[in-house]
Amino acid sequence: MCRHIINAQVSIFWGDKWYDCHECYAEHEGRCPDLSQLPKKLSMACKKCRQLFHKDMQIFTERDESCPHCGNLYVIPGMTPKSCFLAEATQMIDAALSESLATPLEMDLELDPLSYDHLIEGRGGGYPSSSPYPAT
């Protein structure tokens, strides 16, 4: 099982071993894989049905995005532990936002929102004494 790509659907045969992703290869071999040295036909093993199959990567079409035995799609967006955490956090934030928007807002104001006379100098005394603005 790959710890880098959580939803890896196939294992790929590189050299003489099976790997789930390029990071697994780099961990085991101590270097990044040289993609120019990959064979034109890749041997793959489906993780769903556990059947082996070969794909010619030079003529890869939309039909080649799934296992020929069980139809399991293996060309899908990869889920890393970080992206799973991000998706989970986004769901939690969305749920909290939906919950807070479902309850009506309570407005308890003592001032009349249309009465601004107390802010105009000469009518209500100008700025309050604790104001940072200088008195004119």
Short mmCIF file of N, CA and C in Angstrom, two decimals:
data_model
loop_
_atom_site.label_atom_id
_atom_site.label_comp_id
_atom_site.label_asym_id
_atom_site.label_seq_id
_atom_site.Cartn_x
_atom_site.Cartn_y
_atom_site.Cartn_z
N MET A 1 0.84 -1.18 0.00
CA MET A 1 0.00 0.00 0.00
C MET A 1 0.89 1.24 0.00
N CYS A 2 0.54 2.19 -0.83
CA CYS A 2 1.32 3.42 -0.96
C CYS A 2 0.90 4.42 0.10
N ARG A 3 1.90 5.02 0.74
CA ARG A 3 1.58 6.03 1.75
C ARG A 3 1.63 7.44 1.17
N HIS A 4 2.03 7.57 -0.09
CA HIS A 4 2.11 8.87 -0.74
C HIS A 4 0.83 9.19 -1.51
N ILE A 5 0.36 8.24 -2.28
CA ILE A 5 -0.88 8.40 -3.05
C ILE A 5 -1.88 7.40 -2.46
N ILE A 6 -2.80 7.92 -1.66
CA ILE A 6 -3.69 7.04 -0.90
C ILE A 6 -4.61 6.24 -1.80
N ASN A 7 -5.04 6.82 -2.91
CA ASN A 7 -6.00 6.13 -3.77
C ASN A 7 -5.34 5.54 -5.03
N ALA A 8 -4.09 5.10 -4.92
CA ALA A 8 -3.41 4.46 -6.06
C ALA A 8 -4.19 3.22 -6.48
N GLN A 9 -4.47 3.11 -7.78
CA GLN A 9 -5.31 2.03 -8.29
C GLN A 9 -4.52 0.91 -8.96
N VAL A 10 -3.27 1.18 -9.32
CA VAL A 10 -2.43 0.17 -9.96
C VAL A 10 -1.02 0.23 -9.39
N SER A 11 -0.31 -0.87 -9.53
CA SER A 11 1.13 -0.91 -9.26
C SER A 11 1.82 -1.03 -10.61
N ILE A 12 2.99 -0.41 -10.74
CA ILE A 12 3.72 -0.41 -12.01
C ILE A 12 5.03 -1.14 -11.81
N PHE A 13 5.39 -1.98 -12.79
CA PHE A 13 6.62 -2.74 -12.75
C PHE A 13 7.73 -1.90 -13.34
N TRP A 14 8.69 -1.46 -12.49
CA TRP A 14 9.86 -0.68 -12.92
C TRP A 14 11.09 -1.47 -12.56
N GLY A 15 11.88 -1.78 -13.56
CA GLY A 15 13.11 -2.55 -13.32
C GLY A 15 12.76 -3.98 -12.98
N ASP A 16 12.96 -4.35 -11.73
CA ASP A 16 12.64 -5.72 -11.32
C ASP A 16 11.72 -5.76 -10.11
N LYS A 17 11.05 -4.62 -9.81
CA LYS A 17 10.16 -4.55 -8.65
C LYS A 17 8.87 -3.80 -9.01
N TRP A 18 7.86 -3.98 -8.16
CA TRP A 18 6.58 -3.29 -8.32
C TRP A 18 6.54 -2.07 -7.40
N TYR A 19 6.06 -0.95 -7.96
CA TYR A 19 5.96 0.29 -7.19
C TYR A 19 4.58 0.90 -7.42
N ASP A 20 4.08 1.59 -6.37
CA ASP A 20 2.78 2.24 -6.48
C ASP A 20 2.89 3.67 -7.01
N CYS A 21 4.01 4.33 -6.78
CA CYS A 21 4.18 5.70 -7.27
C CYS A 21 5.68 6.00 -7.39
N HIS A 22 5.99 7.14 -7.99
CA HIS A 22 7.39 7.52 -8.18
C HIS A 22 8.09 7.80 -6.85
N GLU A 23 7.33 8.24 -5.83
CA GLU A 23 7.96 8.49 -4.53
C GLU A 23 8.33 7.18 -3.84
N CYS A 24 7.51 6.15 -4.01
CA CYS A 24 7.87 4.83 -3.47
C CYS A 24 9.15 4.33 -4.13
N TYR A 25 9.25 4.54 -5.44
CA TYR A 25 10.46 4.16 -6.17
C TYR A 25 11.67 4.90 -5.61
N ALA A 26 11.53 6.23 -5.42
CA ALA A 26 12.64 7.04 -4.93
C ALA A 26 13.07 6.61 -3.52
N GLU A 27 12.11 6.25 -2.66
CA GLU A 27 12.44 5.80 -1.31
C GLU A 27 13.22 4.48 -1.34
N HIS A 28 12.79 3.58 -2.19
CA HIS A 28 13.41 2.25 -2.23
C HIS A 28 14.74 2.27 -2.96
N GLU A 29 14.83 2.99 -4.07
CA GLU A 29 16.03 3.00 -4.89
C GLU A 29 17.02 4.09 -4.49
N GLY A 30 16.57 5.09 -3.75
CA GLY A 30 17.44 6.18 -3.34
C GLY A 30 17.65 7.24 -4.40
N ARG A 31 16.89 7.22 -5.46
CA ARG A 31 16.97 8.22 -6.53
C ARG A 31 15.62 8.29 -7.23
N CYS A 32 15.39 9.41 -7.90
CA CYS A 32 14.14 9.57 -8.65
C CYS A 32 14.18 8.70 -9.90
N PRO A 33 13.03 8.20 -10.33
CA PRO A 33 13.02 7.37 -11.53
C PRO A 33 13.32 8.21 -12.78
N ASP A 34 14.09 7.63 -13.68
CA ASP A 34 14.38 8.28 -14.96
C ASP A 34 13.30 7.85 -15.94
N LEU A 35 12.34 8.73 -16.19
CA LEU A 35 11.19 8.38 -17.03
C LEU A 35 11.58 8.13 -18.48
N SER A 36 12.74 8.62 -18.90
CA SER A 36 13.18 8.37 -20.27
C SER A 36 13.60 6.91 -20.46
N GLN A 37 13.90 6.22 -19.36
CA GLN A 37 14.32 4.82 -19.46
C GLN A 37 13.17 3.84 -19.25
N LEU A 38 11.96 4.35 -19.05
CA LEU A 38 10.82 3.44 -18.91
C LEU A 38 10.54 2.75 -20.24
N PRO A 39 10.16 1.50 -20.20
CA PRO A 39 9.83 0.82 -21.45
C PRO A 39 8.57 1.42 -22.07
N LYS A 40 8.41 1.23 -23.38
CA LYS A 40 7.24 1.76 -24.07
C LYS A 40 5.97 1.05 -23.59
N LYS A 41 6.10 -0.23 -23.29
CA LYS A 41 4.97 -0.98 -22.74
C LYS A 41 5.19 -1.17 -21.25
N LEU A 42 4.26 -0.66 -20.47
CA LEU A 42 4.35 -0.80 -19.02
C LEU A 42 3.52 -1.99 -18.55
N SER A 43 4.07 -2.72 -17.63
CA SER A 43 3.32 -3.79 -16.98
C SER A 43 2.69 -3.21 -15.73
N MET A 44 1.39 -3.43 -15.58
CA MET A 44 0.66 -2.90 -14.43
C MET A 44 -0.17 -4.00 -13.79
N ALA A 45 -0.44 -3.82 -12.50
CA ALA A 45 -1.30 -4.74 -11.76
C ALA A 45 -2.42 -3.93 -11.14
N CYS A 46 -3.66 -4.31 -11.45
CA CYS A 46 -4.83 -3.63 -10.90
C CYS A 46 -4.96 -4.02 -9.43
N LYS A 47 -5.17 -3.03 -8.57
CA LYS A 47 -5.31 -3.31 -7.14
C LYS A 47 -6.71 -3.80 -6.79
N LYS A 48 -7.67 -3.62 -7.70
CA LYS A 48 -9.04 -4.05 -7.41
C LYS A 48 -9.21 -5.54 -7.72
N CYS A 49 -8.87 -5.94 -8.95
CA CYS A 49 -9.07 -7.34 -9.33
C CYS A 49 -7.79 -8.17 -9.27
N ARG A 50 -6.64 -7.51 -9.05
CA ARG A 50 -5.33 -8.15 -8.93
C ARG A 50 -4.90 -8.88 -10.21
N GLN A 51 -5.34 -8.38 -11.35
CA GLN A 51 -4.94 -8.95 -12.63
C GLN A 51 -3.83 -8.09 -13.25
N LEU A 52 -2.94 -8.74 -13.98
CA LEU A 52 -1.85 -8.04 -14.67
C LEU A 52 -2.29 -7.66 -16.07
N PHE A 53 -1.78 -6.51 -16.55
CA PHE A 53 -2.05 -6.10 -17.92
C PHE A 53 -0.91 -5.20 -18.38
N HIS A 54 -0.82 -5.01 -19.69
CA HIS A 54 0.23 -4.19 -20.30
C HIS A 54 -0.43 -3.03 -21.04
N LYS A 55 0.23 -1.87 -21.01
CA LYS A 55 -0.25 -0.69 -21.73
C LYS A 55 0.90 -0.11 -22.53
N ASP A 56 0.63 0.14 -23.82
CA ASP A 56 1.60 0.83 -24.66
C ASP A 56 1.42 2.32 -24.43
N MET A 57 2.38 2.96 -23.81
CA MET A 57 2.25 4.35 -23.41
C MET A 57 2.38 5.33 -24.58
N GLN A 58 2.78 4.85 -25.75
CA GLN A 58 2.88 5.73 -26.91
C GLN A 58 1.52 5.91 -27.60
N ILE A 59 0.62 4.96 -27.41
CA ILE A 59 -0.72 5.08 -28.00
C ILE A 59 -1.78 4.97 -26.89
N PHE A 60 -1.59 5.76 -25.87
CA PHE A 60 -2.49 5.75 -24.72
C PHE A 60 -3.73 6.58 -25.06
N THR A 61 -4.91 5.96 -25.02
CA THR A 61 -6.16 6.65 -25.33
C THR A 61 -7.07 6.68 -24.11
N GLU A 62 -8.24 7.27 -24.28
CA GLU A 62 -9.19 7.37 -23.18
C GLU A 62 -9.66 5.98 -22.73
N ARG A 63 -9.75 5.05 -23.65
CA ARG A 63 -10.15 3.68 -23.29
C ARG A 63 -9.12 2.99 -22.41
N ASP A 64 -7.88 3.46 -22.46
CA ASP A 64 -6.79 2.86 -21.69
C ASP A 64 -6.72 3.36 -20.26
N GLU A 65 -7.67 4.18 -19.83
CA GLU A 65 -7.65 4.75 -18.49
C GLU A 65 -8.25 3.83 -17.44
N SER A 66 -8.65 2.64 -17.84
CA SER A 66 -9.25 1.70 -16.89
C SER A 66 -8.68 0.30 -17.10
N CYS A 67 -8.83 -0.52 -16.08
CA CYS A 67 -8.35 -1.89 -16.14
C CYS A 67 -9.13 -2.65 -17.21
N PRO A 68 -8.45 -3.39 -18.10
CA PRO A 68 -9.16 -4.13 -19.14
C PRO A 68 -9.95 -5.33 -18.59
N HIS A 69 -9.65 -5.73 -17.36
CA HIS A 69 -10.34 -6.89 -16.78
C HIS A 69 -11.60 -6.50 -16.01
N CYS A 70 -11.49 -5.51 -15.13
CA CYS A 70 -12.64 -5.16 -14.28
C CYS A 70 -13.21 -3.78 -14.56
N GLY A 71 -12.53 -2.96 -15.37
CA GLY A 71 -13.03 -1.63 -15.69
C GLY A 71 -12.73 -0.57 -14.65
N ASN A 72 -11.95 -0.90 -13.63
CA ASN A 72 -11.61 0.05 -12.58
C ASN A 72 -10.77 1.18 -13.16
N LEU A 73 -11.22 2.44 -12.98
CA LEU A 73 -10.46 3.59 -13.47
C LEU A 73 -9.19 3.75 -12.65
N TYR A 74 -8.07 3.89 -13.33
CA TYR A 74 -6.83 4.12 -12.60
C TYR A 74 -6.20 5.46 -12.95
N VAL A 75 -6.73 6.17 -13.93
CA VAL A 75 -6.28 7.52 -14.22
C VAL A 75 -7.27 8.47 -13.55
N ILE A 76 -6.99 8.77 -12.30
CA ILE A 76 -7.84 9.63 -11.48
C ILE A 76 -6.95 10.60 -10.71
N PRO A 77 -7.52 11.71 -10.20
CA PRO A 77 -6.69 12.62 -9.40
C PRO A 77 -6.18 11.91 -8.15
N GLY A 78 -4.90 12.05 -7.89
CA GLY A 78 -4.28 11.41 -6.73
C GLY A 78 -4.64 12.10 -5.43
N MET A 79 -4.92 11.32 -4.41
CA MET A 79 -5.21 11.85 -3.08
C MET A 79 -3.99 11.59 -2.20
N THR A 80 -3.36 12.66 -1.77
CA THR A 80 -2.23 12.55 -0.85
C THR A 80 -2.76 12.77 0.57
N PRO A 81 -2.00 12.41 1.59
CA PRO A 81 -2.47 12.68 2.96
C PRO A 81 -2.77 14.17 3.18
N LYS A 82 -1.98 15.04 2.59
CA LYS A 82 -2.19 16.48 2.75
C LYS A 82 -3.50 16.91 2.08
N SER A 83 -3.78 16.39 0.88
CA SER A 83 -5.02 16.78 0.19
C SER A 83 -6.24 16.20 0.90
N CYS A 84 -6.11 15.03 1.53
CA CYS A 84 -7.22 14.47 2.30
C CYS A 84 -7.52 15.35 3.51
N PHE A 85 -6.47 15.81 4.18
CA PHE A 85 -6.64 16.69 5.32
C PHE A 85 -7.32 17.99 4.89
N LEU A 86 -6.90 18.54 3.75
CA LEU A 86 -7.48 19.77 3.24
C LEU A 86 -8.95 19.57 2.89
N ALA A 87 -9.28 18.46 2.25
CA ALA A 87 -10.68 18.19 1.89
C ALA A 87 -11.53 18.04 3.14
N GLU A 88 -11.02 17.36 4.15
CA GLU A 88 -11.76 17.17 5.40
C GLU A 88 -11.96 18.50 6.12
N ALA A 89 -10.94 19.34 6.15
CA ALA A 89 -11.05 20.65 6.80
C ALA A 89 -12.06 21.53 6.06
N THR A 90 -12.06 21.47 4.73
CA THR A 90 -13.01 22.25 3.94
C THR A 90 -14.43 21.81 4.23
N GLN A 91 -14.66 20.51 4.34
CA GLN A 91 -16.00 20.01 4.67
C GLN A 91 -16.43 20.49 6.05
N MET A 92 -15.53 20.48 7.02
CA MET A 92 -15.87 20.94 8.37
C MET A 92 -16.21 22.43 8.38
N ILE A 93 -15.45 23.23 7.64
CA ILE A 93 -15.70 24.67 7.57
C ILE A 93 -17.03 24.93 6.88
N ASP A 94 -17.31 24.22 5.79
CA ASP A 94 -18.58 24.38 5.08
C ASP A 94 -19.76 24.03 5.97
N ALA A 95 -19.63 22.95 6.75
CA ALA A 95 -20.71 22.54 7.65
C ALA A 95 -20.93 23.59 8.73
N ALA A 96 -19.86 24.12 9.31
CA ALA A 96 -20.00 25.15 10.34
C ALA A 96 -20.60 26.42 9.77
N LEU A 97 -20.21 26.80 8.56
CA LEU A 97 -20.75 27.99 7.92
C LEU A 97 -22.24 27.80 7.62
N SER A 98 -22.61 26.65 7.10
CA SER A 98 -24.02 26.37 6.81
C SER A 98 -24.86 26.42 8.09
N GLU A 99 -24.31 25.88 9.17
CA GLU A 99 -25.02 25.89 10.44
C GLU A 99 -25.20 27.31 10.98
N SER A 100 -24.15 28.12 10.87
CA SER A 100 -24.26 29.48 11.38
C SER A 100 -25.16 30.34 10.51
N LEU A 101 -25.22 30.07 9.21
CA LEU A 101 -26.10 30.83 8.33
C LEU A 101 -27.56 30.40 8.47
N ALA A 102 -27.79 29.21 8.99
CA ALA A 102 -29.16 28.72 9.16
C ALA A 102 -29.86 29.42 10.33
N THR A 103 -29.11 29.89 11.31
CA THR A 103 -29.72 30.59 12.45
C THR A 103 -29.80 32.07 12.14
N PRO A 104 -30.93 32.71 12.47
CA PRO A 104 -31.06 34.14 12.16
C PRO A 104 -30.15 34.98 13.06
N LEU A 105 -29.73 36.10 12.53
CA LEU A 105 -28.88 37.02 13.29
C LEU A 105 -29.73 37.79 14.29
N GLU A 106 -29.22 37.99 15.48
CA GLU A 106 -29.91 38.77 16.49
C GLU A 106 -29.25 40.15 16.55
N MET A 107 -30.04 41.18 16.36
CA MET A 107 -29.52 42.54 16.42
C MET A 107 -30.17 43.23 17.60
N ASP A 108 -29.39 43.56 18.59
CA ASP A 108 -29.87 44.23 19.79
C ASP A 108 -29.15 45.57 19.91
N LEU A 109 -29.66 46.57 19.21
CA LEU A 109 -29.05 47.89 19.23
C LEU A 109 -29.89 48.84 20.06
N GLU A 110 -29.23 49.61 20.89
CA GLU A 110 -29.94 50.59 21.71
C GLU A 110 -30.10 51.91 20.97
N LEU A 111 -29.24 52.21 20.01
CA LEU A 111 -29.32 53.46 19.27
C LEU A 111 -30.25 53.30 18.09
N ASP A 112 -30.92 54.38 17.77
CA ASP A 112 -31.74 54.40 16.56
C ASP A 112 -30.78 54.48 15.38
N PRO A 113 -30.80 53.50 14.47
CA PRO A 113 -29.82 53.51 13.37
C PRO A 113 -29.98 54.70 12.43
N LEU A 114 -31.13 55.40 12.46
CA LEU A 114 -31.32 56.53 11.56
C LEU A 114 -31.00 57.86 12.23
N SER A 115 -30.66 57.83 13.48
CA SER A 115 -30.37 59.06 14.21
C SER A 115 -28.86 59.23 14.35
N TYR A 116 -28.31 60.18 13.61
CA TYR A 116 -26.87 60.44 13.67
C TYR A 116 -26.58 61.84 14.22
N ASP A 117 -27.58 62.48 14.81
CA ASP A 117 -27.40 63.84 15.31
C ASP A 117 -26.31 63.92 16.36
N HIS A 118 -26.12 62.88 17.13
CA HIS A 118 -25.11 62.92 18.18
C HIS A 118 -23.69 62.94 17.61
N LEU A 119 -23.52 62.68 16.32
CA LEU A 119 -22.19 62.68 15.71
C LEU A 119 -21.85 64.01 15.05
N ILE A 120 -22.84 64.86 14.85
CA ILE A 120 -22.62 66.12 14.14
C ILE A 120 -22.29 67.21 15.16
N GLU A 121 -21.18 67.89 14.94
CA GLU A 121 -20.74 68.94 15.87
C GLU A 121 -21.75 70.08 15.88
N GLY A 122 -22.06 70.57 17.04
CA GLY A 122 -23.01 71.66 17.17
C GLY A 122 -24.40 71.17 17.53
N ARG A 123 -24.74 69.93 17.17
CA ARG A 123 -26.07 69.42 17.49
C ARG A 123 -26.03 68.52 18.71
N GLY A 124 -24.99 67.73 18.80
CA GLY A 124 -24.96 66.81 19.92
C GLY A 124 -23.70 66.92 20.73
N GLY A 125 -22.91 67.93 20.48
CA GLY A 125 -21.72 68.13 21.27
C GLY A 125 -20.45 67.72 20.56
N GLY A 126 -20.51 67.28 19.30
CA GLY A 126 -19.30 66.93 18.57
C GLY A 126 -18.79 65.56 18.95
N TYR A 127 -17.48 65.43 18.89
CA TYR A 127 -16.87 64.14 19.22
C TYR A 127 -16.96 63.88 20.71
N PRO A 128 -17.08 62.62 21.10
CA PRO A 128 -17.05 62.32 22.53
C PRO A 128 -15.70 62.67 23.12
N SER A 129 -15.63 62.84 24.43
CA SER A 129 -14.40 63.26 25.09
C SER A 129 -13.30 62.20 24.99
N SER A 130 -13.67 60.96 24.82
CA SER A 130 -12.66 59.91 24.71
C SER A 130 -12.19 59.68 23.27
N SER A 131 -12.61 60.55 22.36
CA SER A 131 -12.28 60.41 20.94
C SER A 131 -10.81 60.73 20.70
N PRO A 132 -10.17 60.02 19.78
CA PRO A 132 -8.77 60.30 19.46
C PRO A 132 -8.63 61.54 18.58
N TYR A 133 -9.74 62.09 18.09
CA TYR A 133 -9.69 63.23 17.20
C TYR A 133 -9.63 64.52 18.02
N PRO A 134 -8.88 65.51 17.58
CA PRO A 134 -8.78 66.77 18.32
C PRO A 134 -10.08 67.57 18.25
N ALA A 135 -10.38 68.27 19.30
CA ALA A 135 -11.57 69.11 19.32
C ALA A 135 -11.31 70.35 18.50
N THR A 136 -12.31 70.79 17.71
CA THR A 136 -12.13 71.98 16.88
C THR A 136 -12.88 73.15 17.43
#
